[in-house]
mmCIF file with all atom_site columns, C-alpha atoms and ligand atoms in Angstrom:
data_model
loop_
_atom_site.group_PDB
_atom_site.id
_atom_site.type_symbol
_atom_site.label_atom_id
_atom_site.label_alt_id
_atom_site.label_comp_id
_atom_site.label_asym_id
_atom_site.label_entity_id
_atom_site.label_seq_id
_atom_site.pdbx_PDB_ins_code
_atom_site.Cartn_x
_atom_site.Cartn_y
_atom_site.Cartn_z
_atom_site.occupancy
_atom_site.B_iso_or_equiv
_atom_site.pdbx_formal_charge
_atom_site.auth_seq_id
_atom_site.auth_comp_id
_atom_site.auth_asym_id
_atom_site.auth_atom_id
_atom_site.pdbx_PDB_model_num
ATOM   1   C  CA  . MET J 1 1   ? 178.366 75.045 149.678 1.00 93.00 ? 43  MET J CA  1
ATOM   2   C  CA  . ILE J 1 2   ? 179.674 77.168 152.526 1.00 96.00 ? 44  ILE J CA  1
ATOM   3   C  CA  . LYS J 1 3   ? 176.815 78.889 154.365 1.00 96.00 ? 45  LYS J CA  1
ATOM   4   C  CA  . LYS J 1 4   ? 178.501 81.003 156.989 1.00 97.00 ? 46  LYS J CA  1
ATOM   5   C  CA  . ILE J 1 5   ? 181.146 81.074 159.665 1.00 98.00 ? 47  ILE J CA  1
ATOM   6   C  CA  . ASP J 1 6   ? 179.864 78.626 162.246 1.00 97.00 ? 48  ASP J CA  1
ATOM   7   C  CA  . HIS J 1 7   ? 182.382 79.178 165.012 1.00 97.00 ? 49  HIS J CA  1
ATOM   8   C  CA  . LEU J 1 8   ? 185.860 80.207 166.031 1.00 98.00 ? 50  LEU J CA  1
ATOM   9   C  CA  . GLY J 1 9   ? 187.877 77.665 167.981 1.00 98.00 ? 51  GLY J CA  1
ATOM   10  C  CA  . ILE J 1 10  ? 190.052 78.986 170.792 1.00 98.00 ? 52  ILE J CA  1
ATOM   11  C  CA  . ALA J 1 11  ? 192.619 76.797 172.542 1.00 98.00 ? 53  ALA J CA  1
ATOM   12  C  CA  . VAL J 1 12  ? 192.770 77.223 176.311 1.00 98.00 ? 54  VAL J CA  1
ATOM   13  C  CA  . LYS J 1 13  ? 194.544 75.408 179.118 1.00 98.00 ? 55  LYS J CA  1
ATOM   14  C  CA  . SER J 1 14  ? 191.454 75.374 181.321 1.00 98.00 ? 56  SER J CA  1
ATOM   15  C  CA  . ILE J 1 15  ? 187.824 75.862 180.329 1.00 98.00 ? 57  ILE J CA  1
ATOM   16  C  CA  . ASP J 1 16  ? 186.930 76.385 183.967 1.00 97.00 ? 58  ASP J CA  1
ATOM   17  C  CA  . GLU J 1 17  ? 189.232 79.405 184.085 1.00 97.00 ? 59  GLU J CA  1
ATOM   18  C  CA  . ALA J 1 18  ? 188.618 80.771 180.588 1.00 98.00 ? 60  ALA J CA  1
ATOM   19  C  CA  . ARG J 1 19  ? 184.825 80.567 180.725 1.00 96.00 ? 61  ARG J CA  1
ATOM   20  C  CA  . ARG J 1 20  ? 184.693 83.256 183.388 1.00 96.00 ? 62  ARG J CA  1
ATOM   21  C  CA  . PHE J 1 21  ? 185.967 85.796 180.861 1.00 97.00 ? 63  PHE J CA  1
ATOM   22  C  CA  . TYR J 1 22  ? 183.260 84.860 178.340 1.00 97.00 ? 64  TYR J CA  1
ATOM   23  C  CA  . GLU J 1 23  ? 180.484 84.669 180.915 1.00 97.00 ? 65  GLU J CA  1
ATOM   24  C  CA  . GLU J 1 24  ? 181.329 87.478 183.303 1.00 97.00 ? 66  GLU J CA  1
ATOM   25  C  CA  . VAL J 1 25  ? 183.304 89.976 181.243 1.00 98.00 ? 67  VAL J CA  1
ATOM   26  C  CA  . LEU J 1 26  ? 181.621 89.501 177.859 1.00 97.00 ? 68  LEU J CA  1
ATOM   27  C  CA  . GLY J 1 27  ? 178.274 88.417 179.281 1.00 97.00 ? 69  GLY J CA  1
ATOM   28  C  CA  . LEU J 1 28  ? 177.876 85.480 176.907 1.00 96.00 ? 70  LEU J CA  1
ATOM   29  C  CA  . PRO J 1 29  ? 175.986 82.454 178.196 1.00 93.00 ? 71  PRO J CA  1
ATOM   30  C  CA  . CYS J 1 30  ? 177.719 79.085 178.023 1.00 94.00 ? 72  CYS J CA  1
ATOM   31  C  CA  . GLU J 1 31  ? 175.604 76.765 175.910 1.00 94.00 ? 73  GLU J CA  1
ATOM   32  C  CA  . GLY J 1 32  ? 177.175 73.610 177.172 1.00 94.00 ? 74  GLY J CA  1
ATOM   33  C  CA  . ILE J 1 33  ? 180.334 71.690 177.837 1.00 96.00 ? 75  ILE J CA  1
ATOM   34  C  CA  . GLU J 1 34  ? 181.056 68.465 176.030 1.00 95.00 ? 76  GLU J CA  1
ATOM   35  C  CA  . GLU J 1 35  ? 183.947 66.055 175.730 1.00 95.00 ? 77  GLU J CA  1
ATOM   36  C  CA  . VAL J 1 36  ? 184.821 65.128 172.152 1.00 91.00 ? 78  VAL J CA  1
ATOM   37  C  CA  . ARG J 1 37  ? 186.733 61.870 172.390 1.00 90.00 ? 79  ARG J CA  1
ATOM   38  C  CA  . SER J 1 38  ? 187.712 61.731 168.717 1.00 84.00 ? 80  SER J CA  1
ATOM   39  C  CA  . GLN J 1 39  ? 189.804 64.868 169.203 1.00 88.00 ? 81  GLN J CA  1
ATOM   40  C  CA  . LYS J 1 40  ? 190.758 64.392 172.866 1.00 95.00 ? 82  LYS J CA  1
ATOM   41  C  CA  . VAL J 1 41  ? 189.289 67.712 173.899 1.00 96.00 ? 83  VAL J CA  1
ATOM   42  C  CA  . ARG J 1 42  ? 186.670 69.189 176.159 1.00 97.00 ? 84  ARG J CA  1
ATOM   43  C  CA  . THR J 1 43  ? 184.692 71.945 174.467 1.00 97.00 ? 85  THR J CA  1
ATOM   44  C  CA  . ALA J 1 44  ? 182.543 74.811 175.697 1.00 97.00 ? 86  ALA J CA  1
ATOM   45  C  CA  . PHE J 1 45  ? 180.283 76.733 173.329 1.00 97.00 ? 87  PHE J CA  1
ATOM   46  C  CA  . PHE J 1 46  ? 179.148 80.348 173.597 1.00 97.00 ? 88  PHE J CA  1
ATOM   47  C  CA  . SER J 1 47  ? 176.763 82.150 171.242 1.00 94.00 ? 89  SER J CA  1
ATOM   48  C  CA  . VAL J 1 48  ? 177.514 85.502 169.664 1.00 95.00 ? 90  VAL J CA  1
ATOM   49  C  CA  . GLY J 1 49  ? 174.458 86.086 167.527 1.00 93.00 ? 91  GLY J CA  1
ATOM   50  C  CA  . GLU J 1 50  ? 174.564 83.336 164.909 1.00 92.00 ? 92  GLU J CA  1
ATOM   51  C  CA  . VAL J 1 51  ? 178.253 82.653 165.375 1.00 95.00 ? 93  VAL J CA  1
ATOM   52  C  CA  . HIS J 1 52  ? 179.728 80.584 168.168 1.00 96.00 ? 94  HIS J CA  1
ATOM   53  C  CA  . ILE J 1 53  ? 182.913 80.565 170.161 1.00 98.00 ? 95  ILE J CA  1
ATOM   54  C  CA  . GLU J 1 54  ? 184.285 77.094 170.882 1.00 97.00 ? 96  GLU J CA  1
ATOM   55  C  CA  . LEU J 1 55  ? 186.762 76.821 173.730 1.00 98.00 ? 97  LEU J CA  1
ATOM   56  C  CA  . LEU J 1 56  ? 189.011 73.774 173.430 1.00 98.00 ? 98  LEU J CA  1
ATOM   57  C  CA  . GLU J 1 57  ? 190.816 72.227 176.369 1.00 98.00 ? 99  GLU J CA  1
ATOM   58  C  CA  . PRO J 1 58  ? 192.987 69.142 175.848 1.00 98.00 ? 100 PRO J CA  1
ATOM   59  C  CA  . THR J 1 59  ? 192.041 65.988 177.749 1.00 97.00 ? 101 THR J CA  1
ATOM   60  C  CA  . ALA J 1 60  ? 195.291 64.129 177.030 1.00 97.00 ? 102 ALA J CA  1
ATOM   61  C  CA  . ASP J 1 61  ? 198.956 64.958 176.484 1.00 96.00 ? 103 ASP J CA  1
ATOM   62  C  CA  . ASP J 1 62  ? 198.807 63.632 172.930 1.00 96.00 ? 104 ASP J CA  1
ATOM   63  C  CA  . SER J 1 63  ? 195.720 65.688 172.075 1.00 95.00 ? 105 SER J CA  1
ATOM   64  C  CA  . PRO J 1 64  ? 196.215 67.871 168.987 1.00 93.00 ? 106 PRO J CA  1
ATOM   65  C  CA  . VAL J 1 65  ? 195.159 70.840 171.117 1.00 97.00 ? 107 VAL J CA  1
ATOM   66  C  CA  . ALA J 1 66  ? 197.835 69.992 173.728 1.00 97.00 ? 108 ALA J CA  1
ATOM   67  C  CA  . LYS J 1 67  ? 200.416 70.122 170.944 1.00 96.00 ? 109 LYS J CA  1
ATOM   68  C  CA  . PHE J 1 68  ? 199.001 73.400 169.709 1.00 96.00 ? 110 PHE J CA  1
ATOM   69  C  CA  . LEU J 1 69  ? 199.220 74.920 173.208 1.00 98.00 ? 111 LEU J CA  1
ATOM   70  C  CA  . GLU J 1 70  ? 202.817 73.760 173.578 1.00 97.00 ? 112 GLU J CA  1
ATOM   71  C  CA  . LYS J 1 71  ? 203.797 75.369 170.304 1.00 96.00 ? 113 LYS J CA  1
ATOM   72  C  CA  . ASN J 1 72  ? 201.659 78.515 170.248 1.00 95.00 ? 114 ASN J CA  1
ATOM   73  C  CA  . GLY J 1 73  ? 200.192 79.038 173.690 1.00 98.00 ? 115 GLY J CA  1
ATOM   74  C  CA  . GLU J 1 74  ? 196.545 79.937 174.176 1.00 98.00 ? 116 GLU J CA  1
ATOM   75  C  CA  . GLY J 1 75  ? 194.665 81.685 171.397 1.00 98.00 ? 117 GLY J CA  1
ATOM   76  C  CA  . ILE J 1 76  ? 192.781 81.273 168.140 1.00 98.00 ? 118 ILE J CA  1
ATOM   77  C  CA  . HIS J 1 77  ? 193.025 77.670 167.018 1.00 98.00 ? 119 HIS J CA  1
ATOM   78  C  CA  . HIS J 1 78  ? 190.700 77.306 164.042 1.00 98.00 ? 120 HIS J CA  1
ATOM   79  C  CA  . ILE J 1 79  ? 187.935 78.851 161.999 1.00 98.00 ? 121 ILE J CA  1
ATOM   80  C  CA  . ALA J 1 80  ? 184.928 76.688 161.171 1.00 98.00 ? 122 ALA J CA  1
ATOM   81  C  CA  . TYR J 1 81  ? 182.752 77.116 158.109 1.00 98.00 ? 123 TYR J CA  1
ATOM   82  C  CA  . ARG J 1 82  ? 179.287 75.647 158.093 1.00 98.00 ? 124 ARG J CA  1
ATOM   83  C  CA  . THR J 1 83  ? 178.515 73.663 154.995 1.00 97.00 ? 125 THR J CA  1
ATOM   84  C  CA  . ASP J 1 84  ? 175.611 71.517 153.868 1.00 96.00 ? 126 ASP J CA  1
ATOM   85  C  CA  . ASP J 1 85  ? 177.984 68.865 152.517 1.00 96.00 ? 127 ASP J CA  1
ATOM   86  C  CA  . VAL J 1 86  ? 181.365 68.202 154.161 1.00 97.00 ? 128 VAL J CA  1
ATOM   87  C  CA  . GLU J 1 87  ? 182.322 65.503 151.643 1.00 96.00 ? 129 GLU J CA  1
ATOM   88  C  CA  . SER J 1 88  ? 181.966 67.689 148.590 1.00 96.00 ? 130 SER J CA  1
ATOM   89  C  CA  . GLN J 1 89  ? 183.763 70.509 150.401 1.00 97.00 ? 131 GLN J CA  1
ATOM   90  C  CA  . LEU J 1 90  ? 186.633 68.113 151.123 1.00 97.00 ? 132 LEU J CA  1
ATOM   91  C  CA  . ALA J 1 91  ? 186.664 66.900 147.521 1.00 97.00 ? 133 ALA J CA  1
ATOM   92  C  CA  . ARG J 1 92  ? 186.866 70.468 146.322 1.00 97.00 ? 134 ARG J CA  1
ATOM   93  C  CA  . ALA J 1 93  ? 189.725 71.232 148.729 1.00 97.00 ? 135 ALA J CA  1
ATOM   94  C  CA  . ARG J 1 94  ? 191.555 68.094 147.591 1.00 96.00 ? 136 ARG J CA  1
ATOM   95  C  CA  . GLU J 1 95  ? 191.170 69.091 143.957 1.00 97.00 ? 137 GLU J CA  1
ATOM   96  C  CA  . GLY J 1 96  ? 192.458 72.528 144.879 1.00 95.00 ? 138 GLY J CA  1
ATOM   97  C  CA  . GLY J 1 97  ? 195.659 70.983 146.202 1.00 95.00 ? 139 GLY J CA  1
ATOM   98  C  CA  . CYS J 1 98  ? 194.903 71.392 149.902 1.00 96.00 ? 140 CYS J CA  1
ATOM   99  C  CA  . ARG J 1 99  ? 196.367 69.055 152.456 1.00 96.00 ? 141 ARG J CA  1
ATOM   100 C  CA  . LEU J 1 100 ? 193.561 67.433 154.423 1.00 97.00 ? 142 LEU J CA  1
ATOM   101 C  CA  . VAL J 1 101 ? 193.833 66.545 158.097 1.00 95.00 ? 143 VAL J CA  1
ATOM   102 C  CA  . HIS J 1 102 ? 190.808 64.235 157.680 1.00 92.00 ? 144 HIS J CA  1
ATOM   103 C  CA  . GLU J 1 103 ? 190.094 62.392 154.444 1.00 93.00 ? 145 GLU J CA  1
ATOM   104 C  CA  . THR J 1 104 ? 186.555 61.714 155.611 1.00 95.00 ? 146 THR J CA  1
ATOM   105 C  CA  . PRO J 1 105 ? 184.395 63.541 158.181 1.00 95.00 ? 147 PRO J CA  1
ATOM   106 C  CA  . ILE J 1 106 ? 184.710 62.687 161.858 1.00 93.00 ? 148 ILE J CA  1
ATOM   107 C  CA  . GLN J 1 107 ? 182.233 63.226 164.679 1.00 90.00 ? 149 GLN J CA  1
ATOM   108 C  CA  . GLY J 1 108 ? 182.632 66.665 166.250 1.00 88.00 ? 150 GLY J CA  1
ATOM   109 C  CA  . ALA J 1 109 ? 180.971 68.478 169.135 1.00 86.00 ? 151 ALA J CA  1
ATOM   110 C  CA  . GLY J 1 110 ? 177.180 68.421 169.086 1.00 85.00 ? 152 GLY J CA  1
ATOM   111 C  CA  . GLY J 1 111 ? 177.207 65.367 166.812 1.00 87.00 ? 153 GLY J CA  1
ATOM   112 C  CA  . LYS J 1 112 ? 178.227 67.512 163.839 1.00 92.00 ? 154 LYS J CA  1
ATOM   113 C  CA  . ARG J 1 113 ? 180.191 65.979 160.995 1.00 95.00 ? 155 ARG J CA  1
ATOM   114 C  CA  . VAL J 1 114 ? 183.481 67.830 160.784 1.00 95.00 ? 156 VAL J CA  1
ATOM   115 C  CA  . ALA J 1 115 ? 186.787 67.705 158.918 1.00 96.00 ? 157 ALA J CA  1
ATOM   116 C  CA  . PHE J 1 116 ? 189.887 69.875 158.976 1.00 96.00 ? 158 PHE J CA  1
ATOM   117 C  CA  . LEU J 1 117 ? 192.276 71.268 156.373 1.00 97.00 ? 159 LEU J CA  1
ATOM   118 C  CA  . HIS J 1 118 ? 195.922 71.564 157.324 1.00 96.00 ? 160 HIS J CA  1
ATOM   119 C  CA  . PRO J 1 119 ? 197.096 75.129 158.059 1.00 95.00 ? 161 PRO J CA  1
ATOM   120 C  CA  . LYS J 1 120 ? 200.143 74.623 155.827 1.00 95.00 ? 162 LYS J CA  1
ATOM   121 C  CA  . SER J 1 121 ? 197.860 74.704 152.807 1.00 95.00 ? 163 SER J CA  1
ATOM   122 C  CA  . THR J 1 122 ? 195.411 77.358 154.035 1.00 96.00 ? 164 THR J CA  1
ATOM   123 C  CA  . PHE J 1 123 ? 197.793 80.254 154.613 1.00 96.00 ? 165 PHE J CA  1
ATOM   124 C  CA  . GLY J 1 124 ? 198.226 79.496 158.271 1.00 95.00 ? 166 GLY J CA  1
ATOM   125 C  CA  . VAL J 1 125 ? 194.656 78.990 159.420 1.00 96.00 ? 167 VAL J CA  1
ATOM   126 C  CA  . LEU J 1 126 ? 193.513 75.565 160.596 1.00 97.00 ? 168 LEU J CA  1
ATOM   127 C  CA  . THR J 1 127 ? 190.215 75.336 158.726 1.00 98.00 ? 169 THR J CA  1
ATOM   128 C  CA  . GLU J 1 128 ? 187.217 73.246 159.743 1.00 97.00 ? 170 GLU J CA  1
ATOM   129 C  CA  . PHE J 1 129 ? 184.173 72.336 157.726 1.00 98.00 ? 171 PHE J CA  1
ATOM   130 C  CA  . CYS J 1 130 ? 181.183 71.425 159.836 1.00 97.00 ? 172 CYS J CA  1
ATOM   131 C  CA  . GLU J 1 131 ? 177.814 70.070 158.870 1.00 96.00 ? 173 GLU J CA  1
ATOM   132 C  CA  . PRO J 1 132 ? 174.986 70.073 161.401 1.00 90.00 ? 174 PRO J CA  1
ATOM   133 C  CA  . GLN J 1 133 ? 173.116 66.798 161.868 1.00 82.00 ? 175 GLN J CA  1
HETATM 134 CO CO1 . CO  M 2 .   ? 185.495 73.551 165.842 1.00 79.93 ? 433 CO  M CO1 1
#
């Protein structure tokens, strides 16, 4: 079951540059920076009440986020829904005819189990399910 919006993912070229906007202009504290090898990105998380902002910076040219930046430039990359069961959420999406980016959950930032649905089958929004540890 989907519980809430967990975070919004925003693709940026440089976390070091982008974080100043979130910290100094918006006044949001950075909760931590972490490299997520499975997705070839560096992430920075900020809290906005119970929702988070996840900045994503590619760490390799073949990173999915590098490809996104090439095609779309910086901006909103994905929306992440928190669920208590990624597998059953994926099964439900599969039954609903959605194209899955991940057939089974992968390890995301903060050790969460995550999986993505392809934007071609979600009306243009890369959609993440994430399940806290
Ligand atoms: Co995310």
